[in-house]
Amino acid sequence: MGDPHTDRRPIGRRMTPQRAYYRRLAQSAEIGTVTRGQLAVLAQNLTCIGLISATESHLLVTLVNTAPADTFDKSGRPIIFKSNQQLGFEIGRSAGRVSRMLSSLFDAGLITMQDSGNYKRYPVRNGDGAIVDGCGIDMRILIARYRELDQLVRQAKAEKSAASTALRRYRGALRNLRYALATVTAPSDRVLARIAGRVERVVALVNVASKAPSALLRRASALFDWFVERLMQLPRRSESASETENSTCTYAENGMHKQTTNPDPLEESDDNRRSAGAEQLHLLEAGSASKRAFEQSLGGGLRQVNGRERQPQAAVALQDLVRAIPALKAYGFALPRSWADLARLAPQMCRLTGISDDARRRAVEQMGEQQAAVAIAVTLQKYDRQEVKSPGGYLRAMTDRAAAGELHLARSIFGLTARNSIEALN
């Protein structure tokens, strides 16, 4: 006959590598560095980081307060010998519930447990009556991890405070802006309608304000403040020194700066000007940038993207792109200082305009990351001007034109710059 005991379930507390590590860490705790009051406060605050539940926190506070205060001094041993039944009576839970919560606290690294052979909890004393060892609930692990857990609690409180501040700031800025839209009469109806449309798009992007990231709320609040200043027709704020430096030409001859306003290379200018899709309205008003602003990423000869040849694009200055896309500043984006910065803004612009990730990936595969970012920026500007109703479809159409070699981003950029210059004069 077989052994009748082979089907028995394992008896005893489950031991895992993590629990074994916590027991070893508890032995390295420096008793006397943390008081019982500090541990009780920490146990109450652990719920804010989601480490334990409120009931488990109540049990942990009870365990901390059960140990005498002198056991947290040097040479003390903060070990609790109360039974699960007694602990359950004190917190209003059953003994079985207390057993399960103790296992959860053990797994979280907030207590360690040493069981006896019959699962009784008792101390081991020396000849002087001092506790030198025992089988029970050991609180030394909480002392060893006090600084780590206290730092997590402080960080969670700081994040919560920042989120609450950003939420109140956002709601106040939105209320002020809507009041300004309802009462101001100086701007034209067209300007008021455009600003109102932008406000609603930002509100839709934020969605539920109480669940939005604090960084997004701060950007939206700053944008609302800028809208209010524009509605009140306040003078523009002075540009920063760095932006002024970028706009200053360092290439001059005899104190005079020579620049060209033609965005197309000479060998391609005739063909590009004959294109029916070109945006060449008042091209001479578009301006240009210094030599330093040009980058090779949007100019040059034939390139290859995923094994396919890409048609050469006319050289475009990043500064011209920024002038052509005022929607970047209008929606609170940090103005790019390089083409890499613009590429990093592309996913955010897609989320704002509702462009899907698939459409953006297709554009990157066909045009390259930098030219795809330029196409997305152009789409954002035309979406802001309400010239495009489906930004995703517009970007896909641009991708198809790029595949056919019929896309000319430079002309779109200079055309948008010319329109902005005309509107500024009007």
Tab-separated table of C-alpha atoms in Angstrom:
chain	number	residue	atom	x	y	z
A	1	MET	CA	0.000	0.000	0.000
A	2	GLY	CA	1.155	3.533	-0.657
A	3	ASP	CA	2.059	6.097	1.917
A	4	PRO	CA	-1.196	7.605	3.240
A	5	HIS	CA	0.592	10.899	3.956
A	6	THR	CA	1.773	11.598	0.374
A	7	ASP	CA	-1.372	13.585	-0.549
A	8	ARG	CA	-1.166	15.950	2.392
A	9	ARG	CA	-0.791	19.642	1.658
A	10	PRO	CA	2.411	21.365	2.887
A	11	ILE	CA	2.023	22.552	6.464
A	12	GLY	CA	3.568	25.831	7.605
A	13	ARG	CA	4.004	29.386	6.416
A	14	ARG	CA	4.845	29.767	2.759
A	15	MET	CA	8.454	30.866	2.319
A	16	THR	CA	9.531	32.767	-0.806
A	17	PRO	CA	12.882	34.276	-1.821
A	18	GLN	CA	11.453	37.738	-1.147
A	19	ARG	CA	10.363	36.829	2.362
A	20	ALA	CA	13.741	35.263	3.070
A	21	TYR	CA	15.408	38.484	1.904
A	22	TYR	CA	13.183	40.595	4.172
A	23	ARG	CA	14.054	38.420	7.168
A	24	ARG	CA	17.756	38.892	6.481
A	25	LEU	CA	17.263	42.648	6.001
A	26	ALA	CA	15.447	42.870	9.345
A	27	GLN	CA	18.506	41.491	11.103
A	28	SER	CA	20.592	44.418	9.777
A	29	ALA	CA	18.282	47.099	11.214
A	30	GLU	CA	19.903	49.667	13.514
A	31	ILE	CA	17.660	49.761	16.558
A	32	GLY	CA	17.394	53.205	18.130
A	33	THR	CA	17.572	55.283	14.938
A	34	VAL	CA	13.770	55.557	14.600
A	35	THR	CA	11.210	56.105	17.329
A	36	ARG	CA	7.902	54.340	17.713
A	37	GLY	CA	6.020	57.565	16.967
A	38	GLN	CA	7.794	57.957	13.628
A	39	LEU	CA	6.917	54.384	12.659
A	40	ALA	CA	3.268	54.901	13.636
A	41	VAL	CA	3.026	58.015	11.447
A	42	LEU	CA	4.692	56.176	8.578
A	43	ALA	CA	2.279	53.253	8.923
A	44	GLN	CA	-0.663	55.651	8.668
A	45	ASN	CA	0.730	57.287	5.518
A	46	LEU	CA	1.620	54.145	3.569
A	47	THR	CA	-1.859	54.041	2.041
A	48	CYS	CA	-1.110	57.160	-0.030
A	49	ILE	CA	1.502	55.275	-2.098
A	50	GLY	CA	-0.819	52.304	-2.665
A	51	LEU	CA	1.437	49.839	-0.878
A	52	ILE	CA	-1.228	48.622	1.558
A	53	SER	CA	-4.942	49.118	2.116
A	54	ALA	CA	-6.523	51.161	4.869
A	55	THR	CA	-7.376	48.069	6.924
A	56	GLU	CA	-3.832	46.760	6.612
A	57	SER	CA	-2.547	50.165	7.657
A	58	HIS	CA	-4.800	50.014	10.726
A	59	LEU	CA	-3.355	46.621	11.643
A	60	LEU	CA	0.217	47.855	11.109
A	61	VAL	CA	-0.369	50.879	13.362
A	62	THR	CA	-1.802	48.556	16.013
A	63	LEU	CA	1.288	46.361	15.803
A	64	VAL	CA	3.622	49.362	16.141
A	65	ASN	CA	1.732	50.706	19.160
A	66	THR	CA	1.607	47.262	20.762
A	67	ALA	CA	5.390	47.045	21.099
A	68	PRO	CA	6.674	48.962	24.156
A	69	ALA	CA	8.438	52.234	23.361
A	70	ASP	CA	11.696	51.064	24.955
A	71	THR	CA	11.923	48.143	22.521
A	72	PHE	CA	12.720	50.673	19.773
A	73	ASP	CA	15.707	51.949	21.746
A	74	LYS	CA	19.176	50.492	21.422
A	75	SER	CA	19.463	46.832	22.436
A	76	GLY	CA	15.672	46.490	22.191
A	77	ARG	CA	13.729	43.843	20.251
A	78	PRO	CA	10.400	45.129	18.832
A	79	ILE	CA	8.637	41.774	18.528
A	80	ILE	CA	4.860	41.341	19.035
A	81	PHE	CA	3.519	38.147	20.589
A	82	LYS	CA	-0.227	38.802	20.453
A	83	SER	CA	-2.384	36.156	18.826
A	84	ASN	CA	-4.399	36.705	15.666
A	85	GLN	CA	-7.559	36.475	17.714
A	86	GLN	CA	-6.485	39.288	20.036
A	87	LEU	CA	-5.321	41.472	17.123
A	88	GLY	CA	-8.629	40.832	15.356
A	89	PHE	CA	-10.540	41.907	18.450
A	90	GLU	CA	-8.583	45.175	18.614
A	91	ILE	CA	-9.144	46.123	14.947
A	92	GLY	CA	-12.625	44.614	14.571
A	93	ARG	CA	-11.720	41.799	12.168
A	94	SER	CA	-11.755	38.016	12.358
A	95	ALA	CA	-8.680	35.963	13.209
A	96	GLY	CA	-8.623	34.523	9.688
A	97	ARG	CA	-8.704	37.999	8.165
A	98	VAL	CA	-5.853	39.065	10.429
A	99	SER	CA	-3.814	36.027	9.321
A	100	ARG	CA	-4.270	36.959	5.664
A	101	MET	CA	-3.398	40.607	6.289
A	102	LEU	CA	-0.239	39.591	8.150
A	103	SER	CA	0.799	37.555	5.114
A	104	SER	CA	0.183	40.597	2.895
A	105	LEU	CA	2.286	42.804	5.186
A	106	PHE	CA	5.020	40.151	5.093
A	107	ASP	CA	4.951	40.139	1.281
A	108	ALA	CA	5.107	43.955	1.246
A	109	GLY	CA	8.216	43.938	3.411
A	110	LEU	CA	6.638	45.775	6.352
A	111	ILE	CA	6.891	42.980	8.923
A	112	THR	CA	8.665	39.633	9.226
A	113	MET	CA	7.407	36.588	11.078
A	114	GLN	CA	9.118	33.749	12.875
A	115	ASP	CA	6.841	30.787	13.629
A	116	SER	CA	7.288	28.205	16.320
A	117	GLY	CA	6.587	24.519	15.877
A	118	ASN	CA	3.028	24.820	17.186
A	119	TYR	CA	2.479	28.337	15.741
A	120	LYS	CA	2.424	29.877	19.207
A	121	ARG	CA	4.011	33.275	19.753
A	122	TYR	CA	6.238	33.616	22.754
A	123	PRO	CA	9.437	35.450	23.819
A	124	VAL	CA	12.792	33.970	24.753
A	125	ARG	CA	14.349	35.778	27.717
A	126	ASN	CA	17.791	35.746	29.272
A	127	GLY	CA	18.624	35.463	32.939
A	128	ASP	CA	17.905	39.163	33.490
A	129	GLY	CA	14.446	38.869	31.979
A	130	ALA	CA	15.299	40.787	28.791
A	131	ILE	CA	13.942	39.453	25.509
A	132	VAL	CA	16.771	38.145	23.360
A	133	ASP	CA	14.712	36.226	20.798
A	134	GLY	CA	11.226	35.023	20.194
A	135	CYS	CA	8.647	33.636	17.799
A	136	GLY	CA	6.259	36.347	16.738
A	137	ILE	CA	5.819	39.423	14.526
A	138	ASP	CA	9.122	41.251	14.084
A	139	MET	CA	8.967	45.008	13.376
A	140	ARG	CA	12.689	45.509	12.697
A	141	ILE	CA	12.168	45.415	8.914
A	142	LEU	CA	10.104	48.604	9.217
A	143	ILE	CA	13.046	50.282	10.941
A	144	ALA	CA	15.463	49.107	8.234
A	145	ARG	CA	13.233	50.455	5.453
A	146	TYR	CA	12.088	53.635	7.190
A	147	ARG	CA	14.075	56.103	5.081
A	148	GLU	CA	13.097	54.408	1.812
A	149	LEU	CA	9.379	54.297	2.633
A	150	ASP	CA	9.360	57.797	4.136
A	151	GLN	CA	10.894	59.169	0.928
A	152	LEU	CA	8.188	57.463	-1.153
A	153	VAL	CA	5.487	58.971	1.042
A	154	ARG	CA	6.981	62.467	0.797
A	155	GLN	CA	7.266	62.153	-2.975
A	156	ALA	CA	3.649	60.998	-3.301
A	157	LYS	CA	2.444	63.917	-1.177
A	158	ALA	CA	4.482	66.388	-3.221
A	159	GLU	CA	3.063	65.011	-6.474
A	160	LYS	CA	-0.460	65.167	-5.087
A	161	SER	CA	0.053	68.759	-3.980
A	162	ALA	CA	1.461	69.727	-7.391
A	163	ALA	CA	-1.449	68.009	-9.154
A	164	SER	CA	-3.998	69.805	-6.959
A	165	THR	CA	-2.309	73.150	-7.569
A	166	ALA	CA	-2.198	72.572	-11.332
A	167	LEU	CA	-5.865	71.519	-11.341
A	168	ARG	CA	-6.985	74.645	-9.455
A	169	ARG	CA	-4.811	76.813	-11.690
A	170	TYR	CA	-6.272	75.217	-14.838
A	171	ARG	CA	-9.870	75.646	-13.760
A	172	GLY	CA	-9.290	79.263	-12.752
A	173	ALA	CA	-7.521	80.104	-16.023
A	174	LEU	CA	-10.294	78.461	-18.053
A	175	ARG	CA	-12.964	80.363	-16.129
A	176	ASN	CA	-11.168	83.674	-16.671
A	177	LEU	CA	-10.737	82.967	-20.377
A	178	ARG	CA	-14.391	82.098	-20.924
A	179	TYR	CA	-15.429	85.237	-19.066
A	180	ALA	CA	-13.106	87.275	-21.283
A	181	LEU	CA	-14.559	85.668	-24.417
A	182	ALA	CA	-18.060	86.532	-23.277
A	183	THR	CA	-17.374	90.164	-22.360
A	184	VAL	CA	-14.598	91.485	-24.601
A	185	THR	CA	-15.653	93.417	-27.708
A	186	ALA	CA	-12.390	94.764	-29.114
A	187	PRO	CA	-11.298	91.873	-31.413
A	188	SER	CA	-13.265	90.979	-34.495
A	189	ASP	CA	-15.794	88.162	-34.528
A	190	ARG	CA	-13.411	86.094	-36.641
A	191	VAL	CA	-10.634	86.373	-34.039
A	192	LEU	CA	-13.046	85.537	-31.228
A	193	ALA	CA	-14.309	82.478	-33.115
A	194	ARG	CA	-10.781	81.246	-33.791
A	195	ILE	CA	-9.737	81.623	-30.157
A	196	ALA	CA	-12.915	79.954	-28.953
A	197	GLY	CA	-12.274	77.040	-31.313
A	198	ARG	CA	-8.722	76.680	-30.008
A	199	VAL	CA	-9.952	76.753	-26.420
A	200	GLU	CA	-12.426	73.955	-27.055
A	201	ARG	CA	-9.738	71.841	-28.728
A	202	VAL	CA	-7.447	72.281	-25.741
A	203	VAL	CA	-10.284	71.402	-23.364
A	204	ALA	CA	-11.006	68.293	-25.434
A	205	LEU	CA	-7.321	67.337	-25.301
A	206	VAL	CA	-7.237	67.689	-21.510
A	207	ASN	CA	-10.524	65.756	-21.248
A	208	VAL	CA	-11.200	65.041	-17.537
A	209	ALA	CA	-9.095	67.659	-15.785
A	210	SER	CA	-8.963	65.792	-12.465
A	211	LYS	CA	-7.323	62.824	-14.202
A	212	ALA	CA	-4.990	64.743	-16.542
A	213	PRO	CA	-1.229	64.952	-15.873
A	214	SER	CA	-0.156	68.067	-13.991
A	215	ALA	CA	2.340	68.962	-16.748
A	216	LEU	CA	-0.488	69.038	-19.312
A	217	LEU	CA	-2.628	71.176	-17.026
A	218	ARG	CA	0.204	73.683	-16.528
A	219	ARG	CA	0.723	73.976	-20.292
A	220	ALA	CA	-2.997	74.471	-20.846
A	221	SER	CA	-3.156	77.126	-18.113
A	222	ALA	CA	-0.252	79.039	-19.650
A	223	LEU	CA	-1.968	78.860	-23.030
A	224	PHE	CA	-5.230	80.192	-21.566
A	225	ASP	CA	-3.338	83.098	-20.001
A	226	TRP	CA	-1.819	83.882	-23.389
A	227	PHE	CA	-5.293	83.876	-24.947
A	228	VAL	CA	-6.524	86.332	-22.322
A	229	GLU	CA	-3.600	88.660	-23.037
A	230	ARG	CA	-4.388	88.488	-26.723
A	231	LEU	CA	-8.070	89.234	-26.115
A	232	MET	CA	-7.164	92.224	-23.973
A	233	GLN	CA	-4.773	93.371	-26.712
A	234	LEU	CA	-1.821	93.620	-24.373
A	235	PRO	CA	1.590	94.264	-25.954
A	236	ARG	CA	3.557	91.156	-26.758
A	237	ARG	CA	6.110	89.986	-24.270
A	238	SER	CA	9.746	90.535	-25.201
A	239	GLU	CA	11.395	87.551	-26.773
A	240	SER	CA	14.112	85.782	-24.835
A	241	ALA	CA	17.753	86.502	-25.516
A	242	SER	CA	18.296	83.056	-26.947
A	243	GLU	CA	15.541	83.492	-29.502
A	244	THR	CA	16.944	86.903	-30.449
A	245	GLU	CA	20.337	85.340	-30.884
A	246	ASN	CA	18.943	82.720	-33.235
A	247	SER	CA	17.262	85.403	-35.335
A	248	THR	CA	20.416	87.492	-35.648
A	249	CYS	CA	22.519	86.840	-38.715
A	250	THR	CA	26.187	86.200	-38.014
A	251	TYR	CA	27.106	86.006	-41.670
A	252	ALA	CA	27.515	89.557	-42.956
A	253	GLU	CA	29.813	91.260	-45.402
A	254	ASN	CA	30.863	94.901	-44.914
A	255	GLY	CA	28.103	95.348	-42.319
A	256	MET	CA	25.367	94.354	-44.781
A	257	HIS	CA	23.465	91.088	-44.744
A	258	LYS	CA	22.805	89.467	-48.107
A	259	GLN	CA	19.897	87.054	-48.233
A	260	THR	CA	17.802	85.305	-50.848
A	261	THR	CA	14.051	84.984	-50.672
A	262	ASN	CA	13.703	82.165	-53.181
A	263	PRO	CA	12.974	78.922	-51.292
A	264	ASP	CA	13.701	76.717	-54.320
A	265	PRO	CA	17.120	75.793	-55.689
A	266	LEU	CA	17.836	77.483	-59.025
A	267	GLU	CA	17.798	74.252	-60.981
A	268	GLU	CA	14.315	73.360	-59.703
A	269	SER	CA	12.681	76.767	-59.432
A	270	ASP	CA	11.049	76.732	-62.876
A	271	ASP	CA	9.473	73.297	-62.388
A	272	ASN	CA	8.278	74.077	-58.884
A	273	ARG	CA	6.672	77.372	-59.883
A	274	ARG	CA	4.724	75.638	-62.631
A	275	SER	CA	3.189	73.160	-60.130
A	276	ALA	CA	-0.546	73.619	-59.728
A	277	GLY	CA	-0.369	72.733	-56.034
A	278	ALA	CA	2.302	75.278	-55.181
A	279	GLU	CA	1.543	77.905	-52.564
A	280	GLN	CA	3.427	80.937	-53.941
A	281	LEU	CA	1.197	83.782	-52.750
A	282	HIS	CA	3.356	86.875	-52.197
A	283	LEU	CA	6.462	84.805	-51.976
A	284	LEU	CA	8.754	87.785	-51.519
A	285	GLU	CA	7.035	88.605	-48.212
A	286	ALA	CA	7.875	85.212	-46.728
A	287	GLY	CA	11.450	86.118	-45.876
A	288	SER	CA	14.279	83.721	-45.144
A	289	ALA	CA	16.730	82.836	-42.397
A	290	SER	CA	20.451	82.926	-41.810
A	291	LYS	CA	22.793	80.290	-43.131
A	292	ARG	CA	23.124	78.836	-39.667
A	293	ALA	CA	19.399	77.997	-39.590
A	294	PHE	CA	19.608	75.674	-42.582
A	295	GLU	CA	20.093	71.951	-42.039
A	296	GLN	CA	20.876	69.250	-44.544
A	297	SER	CA	17.961	67.103	-43.403
A	298	LEU	CA	15.460	68.931	-45.615
A	299	GLY	CA	17.645	69.614	-48.607
A	300	GLY	CA	20.129	67.936	-50.887
A	301	GLY	CA	19.901	65.253	-53.509
A	302	LEU	CA	18.265	61.840	-53.589
A	303	ARG	CA	17.868	60.071	-50.241
A	304	GLN	CA	16.721	56.568	-49.409
A	305	VAL	CA	14.047	55.697	-46.830
A	306	ASN	CA	13.437	51.971	-46.211
A	307	GLY	CA	15.172	51.085	-49.437
A	308	ARG	CA	13.193	53.516	-51.603
A	309	GLU	CA	14.576	56.636	-53.215
A	310	ARG	CA	13.119	59.860	-51.912
A	311	GLN	CA	12.764	62.843	-54.181
A	312	PRO	CA	15.004	65.838	-53.336
A	313	GLN	CA	13.333	68.533	-51.272
A	314	ALA	CA	14.106	72.234	-51.361
A	315	ALA	CA	16.192	73.490	-48.455
A	316	VAL	CA	14.095	75.013	-45.663
A	317	ALA	CA	15.256	76.920	-42.613
A	318	LEU	CA	13.908	75.817	-39.262
A	319	GLN	CA	13.266	79.460	-38.460
A	320	ASP	CA	11.053	79.735	-41.547
A	321	LEU	CA	9.102	76.714	-40.346
A	322	VAL	CA	8.517	78.316	-36.946
A	323	ARG	CA	7.240	81.499	-38.624
A	324	ALA	CA	4.980	79.477	-40.889
A	325	ILE	CA	3.432	77.446	-38.049
A	326	PRO	CA	2.270	79.911	-35.365
A	327	ALA	CA	-0.077	77.184	-34.134
A	328	LEU	CA	2.923	75.628	-32.358
A	329	LYS	CA	3.070	78.579	-29.989
A	330	ALA	CA	-0.695	79.003	-29.914
A	331	TYR	CA	-1.152	75.469	-28.547
A	332	GLY	CA	1.636	75.819	-26.002
A	333	PHE	CA	4.348	73.712	-27.671
A	334	ALA	CA	7.949	74.602	-26.931
A	335	LEU	CA	9.400	76.143	-30.076
A	336	PRO	CA	11.844	73.639	-31.625
A	337	ARG	CA	15.512	74.620	-31.733
A	338	SER	CA	16.489	71.756	-34.020
A	339	TRP	CA	14.843	69.313	-36.397
A	340	ALA	CA	15.209	66.628	-33.724
A	341	ASP	CA	13.098	68.765	-31.356
A	342	LEU	CA	10.433	69.072	-34.043
A	343	ALA	CA	10.444	65.291	-34.564
A	344	ARG	CA	9.919	64.776	-30.829
A	345	LEU	CA	6.883	67.092	-30.946
A	346	ALA	CA	5.251	65.104	-33.767
A	347	PRO	CA	3.394	62.563	-31.536
A	348	GLN	CA	1.965	65.394	-29.421
A	349	MET	CA	0.787	67.269	-32.508
A	350	CYS	CA	-0.842	64.075	-33.749
A	351	ARG	CA	-2.739	63.604	-30.500
A	352	LEU	CA	-3.913	67.223	-30.590
A	353	THR	CA	-5.245	66.989	-34.142
A	354	GLY	CA	-6.520	63.406	-33.909
A	355	ILE	CA	-4.003	61.871	-36.324
A	356	SER	CA	-3.695	58.135	-35.711
A	357	ASP	CA	-0.413	56.411	-34.920
A	358	ASP	CA	-0.749	54.375	-38.107
A	359	ALA	CA	-0.931	57.495	-40.269
A	360	ARG	CA	2.127	58.944	-38.535
A	361	ARG	CA	4.103	55.696	-38.943
A	362	ARG	CA	3.273	55.565	-42.647
A	363	ALA	CA	4.443	59.144	-43.074
A	364	VAL	CA	7.709	58.371	-41.263
A	365	GLU	CA	8.299	55.253	-43.360
A	366	GLN	CA	7.715	57.120	-46.604
A	367	MET	CA	9.251	60.548	-45.924
A	368	GLY	CA	11.631	60.006	-43.039
A	369	GLU	CA	11.189	61.189	-39.460
A	370	GLN	CA	12.082	64.842	-40.026
A	371	GLN	CA	10.072	65.488	-43.170
A	372	ALA	CA	7.133	63.621	-41.605
A	373	ALA	CA	7.342	65.998	-38.646
A	374	VAL	CA	7.261	68.959	-41.044
A	375	ALA	CA	4.212	67.493	-42.798
A	376	ILE	CA	2.471	67.020	-39.448
A	377	ALA	CA	3.279	70.619	-38.480
A	378	VAL	CA	1.813	71.877	-41.761
A	379	THR	CA	-1.278	69.770	-41.097
A	380	LEU	CA	-1.577	71.263	-37.602
A	381	GLN	CA	-1.441	74.810	-39.004
A	382	LYS	CA	-4.059	74.127	-41.670
A	383	TYR	CA	-6.234	72.371	-39.077
A	384	ASP	CA	-5.946	75.440	-36.860
A	385	ARG	CA	-6.947	77.667	-39.793
A	386	GLN	CA	-9.934	75.332	-40.326
A	387	GLU	CA	-8.740	74.553	-43.859
A	388	VAL	CA	-8.532	70.826	-43.054
A	389	LYS	CA	-11.425	68.898	-41.506
A	390	SER	CA	-9.712	65.490	-41.392
A	391	PRO	CA	-6.050	65.888	-40.376
A	392	GLY	CA	-5.455	62.146	-40.547
A	393	GLY	CA	-6.756	61.917	-44.091
A	394	TYR	CA	-4.785	65.017	-45.093
A	395	LEU	CA	-1.544	63.498	-43.767
A	396	ARG	CA	-2.218	60.239	-45.605
A	397	ALA	CA	-2.780	62.203	-48.807
A	398	MET	CA	0.538	63.970	-48.283
A	399	THR	CA	2.190	60.589	-47.732
A	400	ASP	CA	0.770	59.303	-51.026
A	401	ARG	CA	1.997	62.431	-52.809
A	402	ALA	CA	5.452	61.897	-51.302
A	403	ALA	CA	5.460	58.336	-52.603
A	404	ALA	CA	4.645	59.658	-56.078
A	405	GLY	CA	7.327	62.368	-55.821
A	406	GLU	CA	4.739	65.156	-55.973
A	407	LEU	CA	5.054	66.555	-52.441
A	408	HIS	CA	6.836	69.909	-52.013
A	409	LEU	CA	6.909	70.792	-48.323
A	410	ALA	CA	9.103	73.861	-48.849
A	411	ARG	CA	6.478	75.604	-50.940
A	412	SER	CA	3.799	74.831	-48.365
A	413	ILE	CA	5.943	76.340	-45.635
A	414	PHE	CA	6.738	79.523	-47.534
A	415	GLY	CA	3.144	79.824	-48.671
A	416	LEU	CA	1.932	79.659	-45.076
A	417	THR	CA	4.532	82.242	-44.076
A	418	ALA	CA	3.295	84.579	-46.803
A	419	ARG	CA	-0.305	84.204	-45.641
A	420	ASN	CA	0.655	84.961	-42.053
A	421	SER	CA	2.533	88.072	-43.192
A	422	ILE	CA	-0.465	89.305	-45.192
A	423	GLU	CA	-2.857	88.690	-42.287
A	424	ALA	CA	-0.514	90.515	-39.916
A	425	LEU	CA	-0.548	93.561	-42.216
A	426	ASN	CA	-4.315	93.497	-42.449
